[in-house]
Coordinates of C-alpha atoms and ligand atoms in Angstrom, one line a residue:
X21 CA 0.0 0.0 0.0
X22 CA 0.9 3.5 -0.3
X23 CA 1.2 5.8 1.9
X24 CA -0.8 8.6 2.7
X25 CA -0.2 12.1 1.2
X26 CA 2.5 13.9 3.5
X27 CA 4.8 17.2 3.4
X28 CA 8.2 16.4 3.2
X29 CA 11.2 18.9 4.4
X30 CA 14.9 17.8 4.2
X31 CA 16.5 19.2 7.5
X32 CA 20.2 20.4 7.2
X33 CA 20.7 21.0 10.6
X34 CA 18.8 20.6 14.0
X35 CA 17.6 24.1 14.5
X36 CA 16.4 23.5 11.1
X37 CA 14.3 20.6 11.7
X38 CA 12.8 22.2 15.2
X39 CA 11.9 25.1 13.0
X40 CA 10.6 22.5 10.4
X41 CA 8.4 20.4 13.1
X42 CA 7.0 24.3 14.4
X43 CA 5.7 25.0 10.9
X44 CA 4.6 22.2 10.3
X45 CA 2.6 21.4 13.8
X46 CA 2.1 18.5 15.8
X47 CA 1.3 15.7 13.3
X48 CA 4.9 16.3 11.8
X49 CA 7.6 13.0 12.6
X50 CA 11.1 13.4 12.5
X51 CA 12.5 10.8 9.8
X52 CA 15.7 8.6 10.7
X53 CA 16.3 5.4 9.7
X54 CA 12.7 5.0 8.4
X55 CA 12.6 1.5 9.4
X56 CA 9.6 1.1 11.5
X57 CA 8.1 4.7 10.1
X58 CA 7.9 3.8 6.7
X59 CA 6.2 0.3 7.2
X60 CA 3.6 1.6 10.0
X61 CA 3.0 4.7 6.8
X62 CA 2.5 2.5 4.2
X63 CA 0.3 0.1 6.3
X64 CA -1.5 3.7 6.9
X65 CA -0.9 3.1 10.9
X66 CA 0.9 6.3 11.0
X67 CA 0.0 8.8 9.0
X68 CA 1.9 12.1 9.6
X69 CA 0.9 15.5 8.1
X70 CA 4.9 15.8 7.4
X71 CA 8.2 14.4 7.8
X72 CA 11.0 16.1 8.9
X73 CA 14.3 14.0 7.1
X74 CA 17.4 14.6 9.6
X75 CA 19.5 12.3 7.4
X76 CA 21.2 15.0 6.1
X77 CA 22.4 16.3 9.7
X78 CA 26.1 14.8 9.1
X79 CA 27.0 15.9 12.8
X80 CA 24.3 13.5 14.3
X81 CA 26.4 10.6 12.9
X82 CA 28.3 10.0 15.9
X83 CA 29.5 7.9 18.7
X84 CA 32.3 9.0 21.1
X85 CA 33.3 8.8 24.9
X86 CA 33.2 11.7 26.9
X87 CA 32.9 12.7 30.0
X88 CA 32.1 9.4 31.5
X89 CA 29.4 8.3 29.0
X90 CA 29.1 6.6 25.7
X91 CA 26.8 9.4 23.1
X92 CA 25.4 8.1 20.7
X93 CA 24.2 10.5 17.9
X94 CA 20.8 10.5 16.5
X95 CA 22.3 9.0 13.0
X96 CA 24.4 6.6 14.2
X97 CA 23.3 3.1 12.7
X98 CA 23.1 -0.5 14.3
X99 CA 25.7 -1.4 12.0
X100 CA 28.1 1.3 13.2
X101 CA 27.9 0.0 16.9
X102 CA 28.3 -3.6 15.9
X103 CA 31.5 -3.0 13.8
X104 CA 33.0 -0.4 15.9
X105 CA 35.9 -1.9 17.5
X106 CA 34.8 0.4 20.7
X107 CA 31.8 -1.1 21.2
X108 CA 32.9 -4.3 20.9
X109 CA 36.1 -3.8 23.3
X110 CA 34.2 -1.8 26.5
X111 CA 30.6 -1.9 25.8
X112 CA 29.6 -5.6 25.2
X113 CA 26.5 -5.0 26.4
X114 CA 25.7 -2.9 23.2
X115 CA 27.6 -5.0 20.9
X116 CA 25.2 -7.9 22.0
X117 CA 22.0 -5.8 21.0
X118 CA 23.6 -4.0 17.8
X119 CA 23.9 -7.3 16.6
X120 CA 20.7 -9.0 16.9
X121 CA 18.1 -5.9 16.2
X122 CA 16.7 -7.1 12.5
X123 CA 19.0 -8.3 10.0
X124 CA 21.8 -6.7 8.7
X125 CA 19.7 -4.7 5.6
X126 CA 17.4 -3.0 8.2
X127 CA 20.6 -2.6 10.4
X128 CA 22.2 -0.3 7.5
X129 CA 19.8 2.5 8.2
X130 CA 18.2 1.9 11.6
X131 CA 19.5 4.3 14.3
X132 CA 19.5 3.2 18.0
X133 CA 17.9 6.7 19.0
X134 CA 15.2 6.3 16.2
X135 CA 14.1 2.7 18.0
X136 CA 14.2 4.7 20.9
X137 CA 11.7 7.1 20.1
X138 CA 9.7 4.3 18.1
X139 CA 9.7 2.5 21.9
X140 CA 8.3 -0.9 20.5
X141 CA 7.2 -2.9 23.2
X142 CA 9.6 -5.5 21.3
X143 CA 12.5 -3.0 20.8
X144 CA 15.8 -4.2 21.8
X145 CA 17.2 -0.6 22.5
X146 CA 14.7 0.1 25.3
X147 CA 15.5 -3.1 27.0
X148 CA 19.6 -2.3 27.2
X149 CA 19.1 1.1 27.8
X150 CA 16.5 0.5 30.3
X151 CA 19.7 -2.1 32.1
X152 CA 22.4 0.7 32.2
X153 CA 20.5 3.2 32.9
X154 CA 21.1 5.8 29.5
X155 CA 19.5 9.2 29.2
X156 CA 18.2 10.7 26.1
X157 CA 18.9 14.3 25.1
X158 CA 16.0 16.1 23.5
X159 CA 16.3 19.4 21.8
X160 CA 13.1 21.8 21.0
X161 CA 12.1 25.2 20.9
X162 CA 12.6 26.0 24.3
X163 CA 16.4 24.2 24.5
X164 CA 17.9 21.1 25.5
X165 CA 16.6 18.7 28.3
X166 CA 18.0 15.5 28.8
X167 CA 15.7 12.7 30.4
X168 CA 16.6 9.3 32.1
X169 CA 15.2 6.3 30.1
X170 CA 13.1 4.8 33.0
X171 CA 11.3 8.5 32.6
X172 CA 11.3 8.8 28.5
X173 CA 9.8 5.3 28.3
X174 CA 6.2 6.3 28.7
X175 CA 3.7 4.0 27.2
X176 CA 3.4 1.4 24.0
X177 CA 5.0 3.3 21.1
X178 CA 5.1 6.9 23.7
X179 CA 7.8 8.4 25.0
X180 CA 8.3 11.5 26.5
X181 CA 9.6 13.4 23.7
X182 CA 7.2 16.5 22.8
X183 CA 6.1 16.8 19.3
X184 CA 8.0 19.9 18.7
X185 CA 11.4 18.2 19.9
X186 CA 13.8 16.1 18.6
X187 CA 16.2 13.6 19.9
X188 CA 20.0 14.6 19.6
X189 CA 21.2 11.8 21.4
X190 CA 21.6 8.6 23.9
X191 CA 23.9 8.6 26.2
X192 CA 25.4 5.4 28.2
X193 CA 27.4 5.7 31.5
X194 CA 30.8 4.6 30.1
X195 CA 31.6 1.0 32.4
X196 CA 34.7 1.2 34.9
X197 CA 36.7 -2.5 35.0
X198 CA 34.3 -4.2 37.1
X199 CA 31.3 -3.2 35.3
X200 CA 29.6 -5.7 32.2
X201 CA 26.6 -6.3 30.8
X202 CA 25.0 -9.1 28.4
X203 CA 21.7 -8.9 25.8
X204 CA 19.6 -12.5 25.4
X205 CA 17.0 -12.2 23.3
X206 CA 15.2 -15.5 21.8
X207 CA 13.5 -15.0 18.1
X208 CA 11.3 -17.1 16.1
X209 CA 13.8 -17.1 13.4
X210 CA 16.9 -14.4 12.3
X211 CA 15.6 -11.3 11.7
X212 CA 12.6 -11.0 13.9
X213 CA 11.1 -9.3 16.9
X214 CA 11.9 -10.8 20.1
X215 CA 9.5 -13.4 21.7
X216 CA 11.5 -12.2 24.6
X217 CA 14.8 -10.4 25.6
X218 CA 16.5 -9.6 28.9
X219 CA 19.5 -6.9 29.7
X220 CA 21.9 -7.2 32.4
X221 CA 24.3 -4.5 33.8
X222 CA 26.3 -5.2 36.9
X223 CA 28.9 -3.5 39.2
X224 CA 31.4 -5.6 41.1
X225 CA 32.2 -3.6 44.4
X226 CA 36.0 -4.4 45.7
X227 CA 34.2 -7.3 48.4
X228 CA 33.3 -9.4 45.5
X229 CA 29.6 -8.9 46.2
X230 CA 27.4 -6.9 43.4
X231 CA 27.1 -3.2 44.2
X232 CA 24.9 -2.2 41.4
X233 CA 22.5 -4.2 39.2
X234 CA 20.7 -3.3 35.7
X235 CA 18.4 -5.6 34.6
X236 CA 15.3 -5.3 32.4
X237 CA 13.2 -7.6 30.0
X238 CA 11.2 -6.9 26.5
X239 CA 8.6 -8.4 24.3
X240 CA 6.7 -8.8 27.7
X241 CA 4.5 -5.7 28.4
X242 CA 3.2 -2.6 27.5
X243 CA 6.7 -1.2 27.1
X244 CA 10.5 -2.8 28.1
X245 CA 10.4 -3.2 32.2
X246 CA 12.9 -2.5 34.8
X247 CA 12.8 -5.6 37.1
X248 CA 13.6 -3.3 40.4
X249 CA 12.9 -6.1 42.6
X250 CA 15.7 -8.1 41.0
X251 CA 18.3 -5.4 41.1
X252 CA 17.4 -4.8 45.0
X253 CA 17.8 -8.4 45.5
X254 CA 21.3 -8.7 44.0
X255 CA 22.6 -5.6 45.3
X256 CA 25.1 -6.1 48.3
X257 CA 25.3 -9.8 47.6
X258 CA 27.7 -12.6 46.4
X259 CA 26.7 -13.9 43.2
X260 CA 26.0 -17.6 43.3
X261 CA 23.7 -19.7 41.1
X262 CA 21.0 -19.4 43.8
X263 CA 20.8 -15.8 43.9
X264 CA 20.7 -15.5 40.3
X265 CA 18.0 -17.9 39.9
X266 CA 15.7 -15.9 42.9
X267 CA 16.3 -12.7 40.2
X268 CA 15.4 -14.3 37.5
X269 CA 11.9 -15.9 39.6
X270 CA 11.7 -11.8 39.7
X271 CA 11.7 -11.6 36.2
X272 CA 9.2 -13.5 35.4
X273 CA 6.9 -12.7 38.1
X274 CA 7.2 -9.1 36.5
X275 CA 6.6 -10.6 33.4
X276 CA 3.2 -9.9 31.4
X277 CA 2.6 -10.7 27.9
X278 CA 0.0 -11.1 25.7
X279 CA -0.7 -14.2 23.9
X280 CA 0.2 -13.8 19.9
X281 CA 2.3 -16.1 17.2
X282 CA 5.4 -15.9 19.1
X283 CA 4.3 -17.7 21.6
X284 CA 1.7 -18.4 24.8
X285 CA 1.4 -16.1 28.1
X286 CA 3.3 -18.8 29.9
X287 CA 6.3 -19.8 27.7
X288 CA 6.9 -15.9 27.4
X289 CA 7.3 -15.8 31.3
X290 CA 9.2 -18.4 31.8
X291 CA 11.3 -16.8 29.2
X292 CA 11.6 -14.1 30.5
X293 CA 13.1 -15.4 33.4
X294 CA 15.5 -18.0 31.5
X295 CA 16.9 -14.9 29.8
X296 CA 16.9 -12.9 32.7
X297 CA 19.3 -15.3 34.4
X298 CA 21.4 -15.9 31.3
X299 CA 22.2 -12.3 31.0
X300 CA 23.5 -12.1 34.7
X301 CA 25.4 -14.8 34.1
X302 CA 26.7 -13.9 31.1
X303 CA 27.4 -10.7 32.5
X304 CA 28.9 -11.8 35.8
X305 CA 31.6 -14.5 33.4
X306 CA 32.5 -11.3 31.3
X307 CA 34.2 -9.8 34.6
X308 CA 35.8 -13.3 35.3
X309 CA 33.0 -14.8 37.5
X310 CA 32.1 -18.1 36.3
X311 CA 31.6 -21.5 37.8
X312 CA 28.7 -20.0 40.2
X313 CA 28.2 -22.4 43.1
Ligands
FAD14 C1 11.9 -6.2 9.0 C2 12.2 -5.4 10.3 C3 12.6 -6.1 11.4 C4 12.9 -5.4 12.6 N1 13.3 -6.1 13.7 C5 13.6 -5.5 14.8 C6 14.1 -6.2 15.9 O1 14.4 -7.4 15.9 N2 14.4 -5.5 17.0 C7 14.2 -4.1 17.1 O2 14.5 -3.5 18.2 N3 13.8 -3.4 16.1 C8 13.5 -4.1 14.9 N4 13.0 -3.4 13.8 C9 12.8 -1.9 13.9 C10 14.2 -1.2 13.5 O3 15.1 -1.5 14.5 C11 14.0 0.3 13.4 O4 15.2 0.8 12.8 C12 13.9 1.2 14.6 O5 12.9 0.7 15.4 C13 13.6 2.6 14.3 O6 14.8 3.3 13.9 P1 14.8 4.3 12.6 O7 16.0 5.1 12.7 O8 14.5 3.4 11.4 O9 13.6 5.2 12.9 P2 12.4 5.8 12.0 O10 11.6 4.6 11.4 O11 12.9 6.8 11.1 O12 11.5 6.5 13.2 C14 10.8 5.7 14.1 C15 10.0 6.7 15.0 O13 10.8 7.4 15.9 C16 10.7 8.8 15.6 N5 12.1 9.3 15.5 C17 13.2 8.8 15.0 N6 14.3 9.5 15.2 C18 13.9 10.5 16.0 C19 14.6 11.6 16.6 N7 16.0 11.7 16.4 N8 14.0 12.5 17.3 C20 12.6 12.4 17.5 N9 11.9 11.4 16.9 C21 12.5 10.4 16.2 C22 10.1 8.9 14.2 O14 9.4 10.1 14.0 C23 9.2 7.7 14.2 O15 8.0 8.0 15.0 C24 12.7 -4.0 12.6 C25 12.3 -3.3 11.5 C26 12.1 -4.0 10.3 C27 11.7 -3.2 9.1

């Protein structure tokens, strides 16, 4: 199908597109990637008044370390984070997800901050953002705010991004040595939304017992879910295969799914909480602690 009729304005730089998304008024999108815009357009889901194309915004391409965090610009693809040789050396956590969102055509021109915004319940970027706690910057008319991710998740396909404003950036607390994280997502086949998905992030403290935990799941509710009980339990304890099966019980308690193609309300649970524990294991053997008793 086509899509509906729609303005179309080619931004070159991101003044530009907030004056482009003023003039044009609240049924205006911002256009990334177009990898989950497109679709819902032509499937006359979405059907914005204009799109704003920010493709041409060379600056947003970027992804750099500074100041303690990881940014990711608004342009940066998948593919750029799962062949950039720093994600893959000190942020494993995002190499995991880079590499299993779609296949590698829709990686080509997806951007992480665009699946942000899009916040699929089944997104993989809300999930590992969600873990290490990033933060989104948004830029409008009235200037910049940035907003943690437990607060710019809103809803199903909502966020907390105003329709006059656009996302410059994500932004990742940069890991110190005894910090790692680990994405487990199962799929029906390559390629495909997760059936479910789980995101670890966890601090060693000096003692040997975990001083900070991440963890969130996807493809399991309304929108990706911070499984705070979890991350309490875990906190100020020694890992052992006990405790990280108790976390993962938390997981799929927290846990609720619908029913669809992909699977039943109970295999997605108990999914959730299989992934759930093979993320903090994962996690825990990329800072050197395997063999949990
Ligand atoms: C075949 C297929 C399989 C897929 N499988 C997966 C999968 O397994 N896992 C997964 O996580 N995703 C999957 N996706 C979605 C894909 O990852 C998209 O790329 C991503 O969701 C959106 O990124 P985008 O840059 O293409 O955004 P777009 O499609 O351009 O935009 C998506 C939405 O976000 C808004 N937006 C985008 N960027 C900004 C910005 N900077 N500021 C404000 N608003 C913005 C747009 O207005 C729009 O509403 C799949 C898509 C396809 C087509």
């Amino acid at each position: 199908m086509f899509p509906a009729a729609f303005e179309y304005r080619r931004a070159q730089s991101i003044d530009d597109a907030i004056a482009a998304l003023a003039e044009f008024g609240e049924d205006a999108r911002i256009l990334a990637g177009g990898q989950s815009l497109i679709p819902a357009m032509r499937y006359r889901l979405a059907r914005p008044s204009a799109l704003v194309d920010i493709n041409a915004i060379g600056e947003l391409g970027y992804l750099r370390e500074r100041n303690g965090f990881l940014t990711i610009g608004a342009l940066a693809r998948d593919f750029a984070l799962e062949t950039a040789s720093l994600i893959r050396e000190r942020y494993p956590l995002l190499a995991d997800t880079s590499a299993v969102v779609a296949d590698p055509v829709v990686r080509q021109t997806g951007t992480v901050v665009g699946s942000l915004c899009h916040n699929d319940p089944a997104g993989d970027w809300p999930v590992t953002s969600l873990a290490a706690r990033a933060e989104v910057t948004l830029r409008g008319p009235n200037g910049s705010r940035t907003v943690a991710i437990d607060d710019f998740i809103v809803d199903s396909f909502t966020t907390a991004a105003g329709s006059g404003e656009v996302a410059t950036e994500v932004r990742f607390p940069s890991p110190n040595a005894r910090t790692a994280g680990s994405f487990q997502k199962i799929e029906r086949k390559v390629g495909d939304f997760a059936t479910a998905s789980a995101a670890a992030y966890l601090t060693l403290a000096p003692d040997g017992t975990i001083g900070k935990a991440g963890i969130a799941i996807g493809a399991v509710g309304p929108t990706a879910l911070r499984v705070a009980v979890a991350e309490t339990l875990l906190e100020g304890k020694k890992p052992t295969k006990e405790l990280i099966r108790e976390a993962a019980r938390e997981a799929e308690k927290l846990a609720d799914p619908t029913a669809d193609n992909r699977g039943s309300v109970e295999f997605k649970k108990a999914m959730a909480g299989v992934l759930a524990g093979r993320a903090m294991t994962a996690a825990l053997g990329r800072l050197g602690v395997g063999g949990l008793e």
